[in-house]
Short mmCIF file of C-alpha atoms and ligand atoms in Angstrom, two decimals:
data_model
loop_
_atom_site.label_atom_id
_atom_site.label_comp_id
_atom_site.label_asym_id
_atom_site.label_seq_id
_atom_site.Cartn_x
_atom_site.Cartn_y
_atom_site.Cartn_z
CA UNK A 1 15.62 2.85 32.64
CA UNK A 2 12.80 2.16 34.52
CA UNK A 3 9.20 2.05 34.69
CA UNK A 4 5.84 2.33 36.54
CA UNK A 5 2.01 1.02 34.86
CA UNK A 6 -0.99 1.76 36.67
CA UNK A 7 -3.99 -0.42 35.72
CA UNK A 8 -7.23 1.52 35.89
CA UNK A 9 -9.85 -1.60 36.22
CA UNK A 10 -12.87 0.25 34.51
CA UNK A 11 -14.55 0.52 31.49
CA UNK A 12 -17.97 1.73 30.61
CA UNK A 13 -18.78 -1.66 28.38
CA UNK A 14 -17.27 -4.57 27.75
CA UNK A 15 -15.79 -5.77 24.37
CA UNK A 16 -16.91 -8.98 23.54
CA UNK A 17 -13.52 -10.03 22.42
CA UNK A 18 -11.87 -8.85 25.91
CA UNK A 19 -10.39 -11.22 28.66
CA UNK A 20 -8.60 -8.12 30.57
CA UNK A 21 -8.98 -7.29 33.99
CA UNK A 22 -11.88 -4.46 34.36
CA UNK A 23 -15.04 -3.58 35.84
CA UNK A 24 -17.94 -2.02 34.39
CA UNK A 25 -19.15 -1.02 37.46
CA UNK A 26 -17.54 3.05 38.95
CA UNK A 27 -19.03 2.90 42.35
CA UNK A 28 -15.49 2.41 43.57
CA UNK A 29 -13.70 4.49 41.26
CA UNK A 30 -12.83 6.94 43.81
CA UNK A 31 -11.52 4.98 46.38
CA UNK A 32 -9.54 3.05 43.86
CA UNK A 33 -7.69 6.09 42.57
CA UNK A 34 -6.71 6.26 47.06
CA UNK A 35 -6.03 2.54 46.54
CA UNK A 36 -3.52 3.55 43.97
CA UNK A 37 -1.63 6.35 45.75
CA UNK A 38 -1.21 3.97 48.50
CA UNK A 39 0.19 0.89 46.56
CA UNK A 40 2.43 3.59 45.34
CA UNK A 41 3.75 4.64 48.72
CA UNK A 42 3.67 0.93 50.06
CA UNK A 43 6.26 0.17 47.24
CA UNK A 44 8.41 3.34 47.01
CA UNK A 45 11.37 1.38 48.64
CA UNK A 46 11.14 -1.13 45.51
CA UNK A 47 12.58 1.31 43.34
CA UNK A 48 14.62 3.92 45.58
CA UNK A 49 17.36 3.01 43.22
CA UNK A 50 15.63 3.28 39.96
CA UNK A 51 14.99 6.45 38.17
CA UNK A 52 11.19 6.31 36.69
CA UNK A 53 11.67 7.25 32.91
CA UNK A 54 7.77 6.03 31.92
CA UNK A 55 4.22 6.05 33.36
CA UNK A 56 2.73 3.78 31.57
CA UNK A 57 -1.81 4.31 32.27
CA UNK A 58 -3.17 0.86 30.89
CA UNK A 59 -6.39 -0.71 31.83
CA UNK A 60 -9.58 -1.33 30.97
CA UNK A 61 -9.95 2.17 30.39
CA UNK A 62 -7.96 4.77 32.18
CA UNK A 63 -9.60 7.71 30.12
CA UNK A 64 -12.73 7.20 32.79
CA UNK A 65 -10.44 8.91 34.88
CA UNK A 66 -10.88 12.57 34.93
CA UNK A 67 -8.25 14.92 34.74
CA UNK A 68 -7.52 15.66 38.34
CA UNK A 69 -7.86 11.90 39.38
CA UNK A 70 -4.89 11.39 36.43
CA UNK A 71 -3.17 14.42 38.02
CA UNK A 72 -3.50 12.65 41.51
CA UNK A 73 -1.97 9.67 40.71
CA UNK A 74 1.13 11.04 38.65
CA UNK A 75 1.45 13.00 41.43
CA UNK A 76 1.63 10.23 44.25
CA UNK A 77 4.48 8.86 41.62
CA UNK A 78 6.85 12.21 41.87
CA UNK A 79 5.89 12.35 45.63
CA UNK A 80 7.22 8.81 45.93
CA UNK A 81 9.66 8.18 43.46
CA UNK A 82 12.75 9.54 41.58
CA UNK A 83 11.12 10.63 38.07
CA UNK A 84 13.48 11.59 34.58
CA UNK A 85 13.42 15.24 33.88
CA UNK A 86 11.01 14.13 30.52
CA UNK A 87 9.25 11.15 31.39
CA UNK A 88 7.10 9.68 28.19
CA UNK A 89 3.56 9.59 30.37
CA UNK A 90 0.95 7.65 28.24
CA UNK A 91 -2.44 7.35 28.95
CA UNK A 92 -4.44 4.63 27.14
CA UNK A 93 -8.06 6.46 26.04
CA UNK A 94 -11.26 5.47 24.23
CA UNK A 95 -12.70 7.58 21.10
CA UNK A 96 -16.19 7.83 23.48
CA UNK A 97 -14.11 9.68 26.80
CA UNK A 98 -12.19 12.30 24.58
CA UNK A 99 -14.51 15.07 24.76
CA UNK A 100 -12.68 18.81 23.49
CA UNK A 101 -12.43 19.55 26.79
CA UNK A 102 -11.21 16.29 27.98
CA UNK A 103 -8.59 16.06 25.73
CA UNK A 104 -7.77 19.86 26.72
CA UNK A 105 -7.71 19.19 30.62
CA UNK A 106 -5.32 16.24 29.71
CA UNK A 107 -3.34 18.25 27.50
CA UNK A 108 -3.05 20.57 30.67
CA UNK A 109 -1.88 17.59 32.84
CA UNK A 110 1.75 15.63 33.04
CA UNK A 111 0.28 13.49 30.06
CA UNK A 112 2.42 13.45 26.91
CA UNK A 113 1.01 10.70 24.90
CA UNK A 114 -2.00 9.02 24.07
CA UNK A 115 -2.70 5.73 22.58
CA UNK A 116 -6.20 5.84 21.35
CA UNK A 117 -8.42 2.21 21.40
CA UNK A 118 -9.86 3.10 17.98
CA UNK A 119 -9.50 -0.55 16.80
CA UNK A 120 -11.44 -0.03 13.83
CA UNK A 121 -12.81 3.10 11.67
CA UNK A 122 -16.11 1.06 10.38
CA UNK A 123 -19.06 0.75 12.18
CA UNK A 124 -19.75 -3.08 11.53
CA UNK A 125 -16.64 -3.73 13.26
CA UNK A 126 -17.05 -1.92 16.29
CA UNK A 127 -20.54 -2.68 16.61
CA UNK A 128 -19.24 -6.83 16.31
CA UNK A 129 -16.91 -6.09 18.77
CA UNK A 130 -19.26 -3.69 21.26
CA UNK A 131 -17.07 -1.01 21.96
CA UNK A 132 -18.43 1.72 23.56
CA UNK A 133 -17.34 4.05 20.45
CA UNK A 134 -18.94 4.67 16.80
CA UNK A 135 -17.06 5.33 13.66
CA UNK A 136 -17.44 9.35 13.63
CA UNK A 137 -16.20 9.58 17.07
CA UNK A 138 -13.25 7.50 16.26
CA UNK A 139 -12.08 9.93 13.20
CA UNK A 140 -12.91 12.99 14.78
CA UNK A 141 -11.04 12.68 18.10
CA UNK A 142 -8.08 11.86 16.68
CA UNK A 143 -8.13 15.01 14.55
CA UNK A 144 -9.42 16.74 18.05
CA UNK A 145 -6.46 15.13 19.96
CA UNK A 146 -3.59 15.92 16.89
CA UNK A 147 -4.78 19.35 18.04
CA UNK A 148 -2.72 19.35 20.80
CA UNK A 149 -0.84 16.16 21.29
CA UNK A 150 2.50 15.56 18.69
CA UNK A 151 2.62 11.63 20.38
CA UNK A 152 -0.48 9.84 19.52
CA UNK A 153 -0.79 5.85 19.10
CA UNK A 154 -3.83 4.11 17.95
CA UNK A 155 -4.85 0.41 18.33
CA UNK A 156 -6.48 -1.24 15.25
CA UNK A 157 -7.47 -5.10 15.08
CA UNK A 158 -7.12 -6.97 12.16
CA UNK A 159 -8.57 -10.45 11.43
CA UNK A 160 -11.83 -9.60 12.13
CA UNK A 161 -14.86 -11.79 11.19
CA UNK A 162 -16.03 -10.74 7.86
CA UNK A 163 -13.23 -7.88 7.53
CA UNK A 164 -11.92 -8.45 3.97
CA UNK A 165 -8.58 -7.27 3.12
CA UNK A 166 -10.02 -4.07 1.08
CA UNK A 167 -11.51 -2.67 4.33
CA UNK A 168 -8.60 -3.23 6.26
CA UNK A 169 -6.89 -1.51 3.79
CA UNK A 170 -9.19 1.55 4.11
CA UNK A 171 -8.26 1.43 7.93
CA UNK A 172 -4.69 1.73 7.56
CA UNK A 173 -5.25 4.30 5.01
CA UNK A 174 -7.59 6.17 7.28
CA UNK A 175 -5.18 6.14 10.03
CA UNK A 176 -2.26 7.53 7.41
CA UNK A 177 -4.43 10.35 6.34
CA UNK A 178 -4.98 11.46 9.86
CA UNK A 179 -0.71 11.85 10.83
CA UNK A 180 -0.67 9.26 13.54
CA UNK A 181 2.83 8.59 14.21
CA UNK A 182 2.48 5.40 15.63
CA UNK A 183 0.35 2.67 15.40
CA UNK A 184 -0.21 -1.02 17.61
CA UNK A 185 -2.23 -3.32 15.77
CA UNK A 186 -2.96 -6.65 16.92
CA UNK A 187 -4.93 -9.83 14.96
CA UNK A 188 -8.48 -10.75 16.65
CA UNK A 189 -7.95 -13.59 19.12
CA UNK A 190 -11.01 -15.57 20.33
CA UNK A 191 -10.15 -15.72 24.40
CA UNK A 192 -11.82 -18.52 26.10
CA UNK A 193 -15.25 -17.41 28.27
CA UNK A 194 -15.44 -14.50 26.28
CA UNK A 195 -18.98 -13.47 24.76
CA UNK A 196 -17.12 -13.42 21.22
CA UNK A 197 -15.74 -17.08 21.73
CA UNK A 198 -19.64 -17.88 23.01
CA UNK A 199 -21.08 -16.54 19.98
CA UNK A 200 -18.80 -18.16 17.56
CA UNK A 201 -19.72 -21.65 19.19
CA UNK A 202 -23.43 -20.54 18.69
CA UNK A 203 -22.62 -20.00 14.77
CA UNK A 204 -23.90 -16.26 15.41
CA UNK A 205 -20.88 -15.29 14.19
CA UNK A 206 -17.86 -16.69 11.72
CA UNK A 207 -14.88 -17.60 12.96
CA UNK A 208 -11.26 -16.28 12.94
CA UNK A 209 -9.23 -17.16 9.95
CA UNK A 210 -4.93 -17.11 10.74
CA UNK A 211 -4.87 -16.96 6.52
CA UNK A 212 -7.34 -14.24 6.68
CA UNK A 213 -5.54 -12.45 9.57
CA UNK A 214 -1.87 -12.94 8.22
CA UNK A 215 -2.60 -11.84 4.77
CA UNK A 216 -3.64 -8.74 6.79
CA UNK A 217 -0.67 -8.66 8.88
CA UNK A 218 1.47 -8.42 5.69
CA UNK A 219 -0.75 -5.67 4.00
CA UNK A 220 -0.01 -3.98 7.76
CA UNK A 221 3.56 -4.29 7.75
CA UNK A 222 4.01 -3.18 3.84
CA UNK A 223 1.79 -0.13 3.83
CA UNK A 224 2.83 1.28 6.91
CA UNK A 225 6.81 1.10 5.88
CA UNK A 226 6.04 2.62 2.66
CA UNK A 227 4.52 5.50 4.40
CA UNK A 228 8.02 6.01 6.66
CA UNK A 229 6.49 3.72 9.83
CA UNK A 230 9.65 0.61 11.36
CA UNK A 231 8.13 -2.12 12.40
CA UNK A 232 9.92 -2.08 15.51
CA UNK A 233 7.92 -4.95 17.08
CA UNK A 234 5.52 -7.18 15.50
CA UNK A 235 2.85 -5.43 16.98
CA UNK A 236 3.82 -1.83 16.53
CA UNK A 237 4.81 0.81 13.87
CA UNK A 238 6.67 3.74 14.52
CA UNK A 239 7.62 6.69 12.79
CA UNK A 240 11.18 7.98 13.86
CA UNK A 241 11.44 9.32 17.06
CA UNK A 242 7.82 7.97 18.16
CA UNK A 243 8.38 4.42 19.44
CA UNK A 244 7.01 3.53 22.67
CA UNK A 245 9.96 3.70 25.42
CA UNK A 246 7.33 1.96 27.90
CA UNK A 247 6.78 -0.76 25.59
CA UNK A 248 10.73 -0.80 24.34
CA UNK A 249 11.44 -1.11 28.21
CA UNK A 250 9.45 -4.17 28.56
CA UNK A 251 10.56 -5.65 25.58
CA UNK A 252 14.46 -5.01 26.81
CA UNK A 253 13.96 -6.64 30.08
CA UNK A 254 13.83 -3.06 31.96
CA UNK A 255 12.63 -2.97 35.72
CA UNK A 256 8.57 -1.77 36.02
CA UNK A 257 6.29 -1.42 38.70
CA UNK A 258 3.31 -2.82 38.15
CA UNK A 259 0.22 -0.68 40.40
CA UNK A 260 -3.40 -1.59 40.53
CA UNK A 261 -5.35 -5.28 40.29
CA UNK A 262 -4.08 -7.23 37.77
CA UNK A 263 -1.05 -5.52 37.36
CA UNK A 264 2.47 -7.11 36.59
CA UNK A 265 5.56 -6.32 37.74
CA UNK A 266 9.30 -7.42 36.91
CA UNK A 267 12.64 -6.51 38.80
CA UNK A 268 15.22 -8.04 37.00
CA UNK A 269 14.52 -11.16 38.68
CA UNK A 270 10.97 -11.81 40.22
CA UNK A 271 8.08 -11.58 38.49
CA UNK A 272 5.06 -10.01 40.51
CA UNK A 273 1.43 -10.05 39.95
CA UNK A 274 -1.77 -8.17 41.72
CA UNK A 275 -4.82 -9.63 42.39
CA UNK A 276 -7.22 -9.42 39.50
CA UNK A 277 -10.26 -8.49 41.99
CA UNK A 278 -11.16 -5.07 42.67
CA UNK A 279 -13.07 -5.26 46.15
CA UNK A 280 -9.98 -7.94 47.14
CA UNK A 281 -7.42 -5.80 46.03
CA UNK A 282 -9.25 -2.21 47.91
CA UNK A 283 -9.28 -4.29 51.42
CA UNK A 284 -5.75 -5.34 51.02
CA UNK A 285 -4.28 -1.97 50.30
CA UNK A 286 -6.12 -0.37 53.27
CA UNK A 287 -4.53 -2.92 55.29
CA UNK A 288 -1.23 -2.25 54.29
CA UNK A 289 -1.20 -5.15 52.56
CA UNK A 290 0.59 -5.99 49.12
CA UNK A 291 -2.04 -8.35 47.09
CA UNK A 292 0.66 -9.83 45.08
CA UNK A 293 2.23 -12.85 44.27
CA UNK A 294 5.65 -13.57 42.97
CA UNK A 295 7.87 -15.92 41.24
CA UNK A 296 11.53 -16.08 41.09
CA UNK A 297 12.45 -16.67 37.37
CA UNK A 298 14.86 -19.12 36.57
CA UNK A 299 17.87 -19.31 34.28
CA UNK A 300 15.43 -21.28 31.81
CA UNK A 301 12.55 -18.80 32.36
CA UNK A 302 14.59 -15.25 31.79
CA UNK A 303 16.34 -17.27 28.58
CA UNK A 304 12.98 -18.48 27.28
CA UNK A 305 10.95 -14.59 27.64
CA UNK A 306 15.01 -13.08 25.89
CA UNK A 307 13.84 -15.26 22.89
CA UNK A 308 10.21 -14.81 23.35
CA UNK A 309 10.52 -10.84 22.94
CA UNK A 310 13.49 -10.39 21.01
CA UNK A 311 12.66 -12.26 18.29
CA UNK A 312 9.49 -10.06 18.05
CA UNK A 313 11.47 -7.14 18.03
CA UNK A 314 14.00 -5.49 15.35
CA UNK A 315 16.85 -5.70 17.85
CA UNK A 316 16.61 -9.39 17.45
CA UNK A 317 18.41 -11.62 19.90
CA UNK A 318 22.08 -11.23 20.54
CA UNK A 319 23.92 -14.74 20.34
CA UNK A 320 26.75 -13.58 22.85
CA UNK A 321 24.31 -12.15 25.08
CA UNK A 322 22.75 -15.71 25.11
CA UNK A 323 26.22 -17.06 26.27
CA UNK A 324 27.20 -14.91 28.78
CA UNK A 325 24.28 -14.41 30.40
CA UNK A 326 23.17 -17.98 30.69
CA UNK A 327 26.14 -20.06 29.52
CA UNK A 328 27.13 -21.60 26.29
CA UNK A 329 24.96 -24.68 26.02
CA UNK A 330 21.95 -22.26 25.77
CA UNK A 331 23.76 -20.60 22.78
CA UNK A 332 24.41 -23.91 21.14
CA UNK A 333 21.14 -25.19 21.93
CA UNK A 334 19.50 -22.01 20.50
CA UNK A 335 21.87 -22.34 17.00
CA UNK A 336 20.63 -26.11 16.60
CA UNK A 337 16.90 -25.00 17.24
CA UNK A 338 17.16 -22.28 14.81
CA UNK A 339 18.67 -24.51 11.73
CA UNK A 340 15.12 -25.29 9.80
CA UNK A 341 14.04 -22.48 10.39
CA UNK A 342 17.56 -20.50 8.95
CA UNK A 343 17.14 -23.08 6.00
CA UNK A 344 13.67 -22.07 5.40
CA UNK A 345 14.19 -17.94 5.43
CA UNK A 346 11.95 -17.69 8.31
CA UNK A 347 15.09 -16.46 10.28
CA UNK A 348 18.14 -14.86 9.44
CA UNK A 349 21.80 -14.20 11.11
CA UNK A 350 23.22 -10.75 11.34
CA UNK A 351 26.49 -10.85 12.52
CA UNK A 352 25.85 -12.00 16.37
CA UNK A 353 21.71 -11.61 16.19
CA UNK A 354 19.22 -13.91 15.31
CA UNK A 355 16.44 -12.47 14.00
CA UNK A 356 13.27 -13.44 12.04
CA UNK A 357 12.87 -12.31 7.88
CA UNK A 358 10.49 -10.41 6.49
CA UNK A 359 8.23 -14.17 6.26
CA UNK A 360 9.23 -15.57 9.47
CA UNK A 361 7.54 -12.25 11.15
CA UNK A 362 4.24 -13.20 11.57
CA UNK A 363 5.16 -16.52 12.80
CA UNK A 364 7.52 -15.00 15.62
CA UNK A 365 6.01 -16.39 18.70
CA UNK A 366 5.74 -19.96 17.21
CA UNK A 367 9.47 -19.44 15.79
CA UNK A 368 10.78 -18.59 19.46
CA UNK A 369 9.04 -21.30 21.22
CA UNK A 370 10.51 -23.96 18.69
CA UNK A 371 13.79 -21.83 20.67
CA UNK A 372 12.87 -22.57 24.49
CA UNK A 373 14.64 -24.51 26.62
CA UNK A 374 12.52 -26.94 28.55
CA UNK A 375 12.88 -27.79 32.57
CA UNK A 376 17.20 -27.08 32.75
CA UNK A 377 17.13 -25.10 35.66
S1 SF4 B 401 -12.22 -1.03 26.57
FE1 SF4 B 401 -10.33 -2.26 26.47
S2 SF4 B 401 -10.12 -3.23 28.49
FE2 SF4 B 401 -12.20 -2.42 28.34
S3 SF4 B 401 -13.44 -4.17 27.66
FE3 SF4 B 401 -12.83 -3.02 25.81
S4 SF4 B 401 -10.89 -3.97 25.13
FE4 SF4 B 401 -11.28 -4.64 27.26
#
C-alpha cells in the first residue's frame, strides 16, 4: 500500500497558533498547481512499482483550490502513476471555502473524503485562534457537506486558553449530533515564532495548561467511545469502517510520495523533504530540478519512529517484529526501558505487543522516547 500527499502552500489567513508551511499570498497559485503536475511526472519512476491506494490533499489549505485545479492534479497522478481501483482521495477543507456549490463541484470530482479544519464550534475560540471561519459556517457546512459526502473528518483543538472542560464538552457533543464519522483532535501547542507564542509572552493571552489539556484529552477519548468512535491513534477517532488509510499508512511505515514545498516523503528507507519556499521550490521544478533533500535512516532511526508511532496507535508495537527486524538487543533493550512504566500501568503486554493503557495514552510520545535507542548505528 502506497501513497501520494500533495501540499497546497495557501491559505487565505494565518492561524496564530500555525508553524506550517503556507502562503497567504495566491498570485502564484496557478503556476503552482503546473509546479505540481510536474513534480509528479519528475518522480513517476519513484513509484513504478507501487500501486497508489491514497491521495492524501494537505496544506495550508487545499480547499483554495477550485474544483478543476483539484481535478488537474488527481489527474497528473493517474496519468503518471499506477492508482487502486478505489483510492480513499481526501482533501483537507476550511468551513469558509465550502460554498453549496463548492462542496457540489467536489462531490463531482475523484474526491471521496473530506476532513474539515473546524477546530472549534465557538466563536471565542476561533476568533483567539484567527481562522478564517465563524461558528455558523462551521455547523452548517458540515450538515451541507453530510449532504453528499458518507467520509467526513473534522479537526477540533483542545487545550485552548480559557476553554473550560464544559465547552469542550459542548464541542464533542456538537460534532456527535452532526454524524461525523471520524474525528482528529489535537491539544493547542504554542510553536515557537508564532503570533500565539508572541502574545502569550506579552500576557495578552493565558497560557497553555498540559492539566487543562489532558483532562480534555480524557473527556475526548471517553465520550467519543461511548458514542461507537476507536481511538485508533491518539489523535484520531473512528467509527468502523472510517479510519484514515492515508494516515494508517503512515503510521505502518507504508511508502508515500510527498509533492509540493514542504512536503515529506518516505520509501522504506530514505526520508525526503521539499523545500519549504514557494518561489524556490517554482524555479526548481521548471528546471527539472527535485528541491529535496534526503536522509538515509538508520537501524536506530527506523527502530526509534516503530516505537514513536506504534505506541500511539492501537496496533501497538510487536516485540518480535522489534527482533527480527533490527536484532535482539533492541528487543531486550526495549523490555528493560518499558519496566517502570509496565509497573506503573502506563503500558501493558498483550501477548507479543507493547502497548500503552488507557492512562499511559496521553503520555505516549514521552512513554516511547523513554524507548529510543540512542547513537547504535
Ligand atoms: S488554515 Fe491550517 S495551514 Fe493555514 S494557517 Fe490555519 S492552521 Fe495553518
Amino acid at each position: 500500500m502506497s501513497g501520494i500527499y500533495i501540499h497546497i502552500p495557501f491559505c487565505k489567513q494565518a492561524c496564530h497558533y500555525c508553524d506550517f508551511h503556507f502562503s497567504t499570498s495566491m498570485g502564484k497559485k496557478e503556476a503552482m498547481v503546473s509546479a505540481l503536475r510536474k513534480e509528479l511526472l519528475l518522480r513517476k519512476e519513484e513509484f513504478k512499482d507501487e500501486v497508489v491506494e491514497t491521495i492524501y490533499f494537505g496544506g495550508g489549505t487545499p480547499s483554495v483550490l477550485d474544483a478543476e485545479e483539484i481535478q488537474f492534479i488527481i489527474d497528473s497522478v493517474y496519468d503518471n502513476y499506477k492508482v487502486a481501483g478505489n483510492p480513499e482521495i481526501t482533501l483537507e477543507a476550511n468551513p469558509d471555502d465550502l460554498s453549496t456549490e463548492k462542496i457540489m463541484a467536489l462531490f463531482k470530482s475523484p474526491v471521496n473524503r473530506l476532513s474539515i479544519g473546524i477546530q472549534s464550534f465557538f466563536e471565542e475560540d476561533l476568533k483567539l485562534m484567527n481562522r478564517a471561519h465563524n461558528a455558523s459556517e462551521a455547523e452548517n457546512c458540515i450538515r451541507e457537506a453530510s449532504a453528499y459526502f458518507d467520509n467526513i473528518s473534522i479537526d477540533l483543538i483542545y487545550g485552548i486558553p480559557d476553554m473550560d472542560n464544559e465547552r469542550w464538552k459542548h464541542n464533542i457533543e456538537k460534532a456527535l449530533s452532526l454524524g461525523i464519522p471520524h474525528i482528529s483532535s489535537y491539544a493547542l501547542t504554542v510553536e515557537p515564532q508564532t503570533a500565539l507564542a508572541s502574545f502569550i509572552k506579552k500576557g495578552l493571552v493565558k497560557n497553555v495548561d498540559d492539566e487543562v489539556a489532558q483532562a480534555h484529552f480524557y473527556i475526548l477519548s471517553e465520550t467519543l467511545e461511548a458514542a461507537g468512535f476507536e481511538s485508533y491513534e491518539i489523535s484520531n477517532f473512528g467509527k468502523p469502517g472510517y479510519f484514515s488509510k492515508n494516515n494508517t499508512a503512515y503510521w505502518q511505515q507504508k511508502k508515500y510520495l510527498g509533492i509540493g514545498p514542504s512536503a515529506h516523503s518516505y520509501d522504506g528507507v530514505r526520508r525526503g523533504w521539499n523545500i519549504n519556499n514557494n518561489p524556490k521550490y517554482l524555479r526548481a521544478i521548471e528546471k527539472g530540478e527535485l528541491p529535496m533533500e534526503t536522509e538515509t535512516l538508520s537501524v536506530t532511526d527506523t527502530y526509534n519512529e516503530y516505537v514513536m508511532t506504534g505506541l500511539r496507535t492501537i496496533w501497538g508495537v510487536s516485540l518480535s517484529r522489534i527482533a527480527s527486524d533490527f536484532g535482539k538487543n533492541y528487543r531486550e533493550y526495549a523490555l528493560i526501558q518499558a519496566e517502570k512504566h509496565l509497573r506503573d500501568e502506563l503500558l501493558h503486554i498483550e501477548g507479543d505487543t507493547l502497548l500503552t493503557t488507557k492512562k499511559g495514552r496521553f503520555l505516549a510520545d514521552g512513554l516511547a522516547s523513554d524507548l529510543f535507542m540512542v547513537n547504535l548505528g
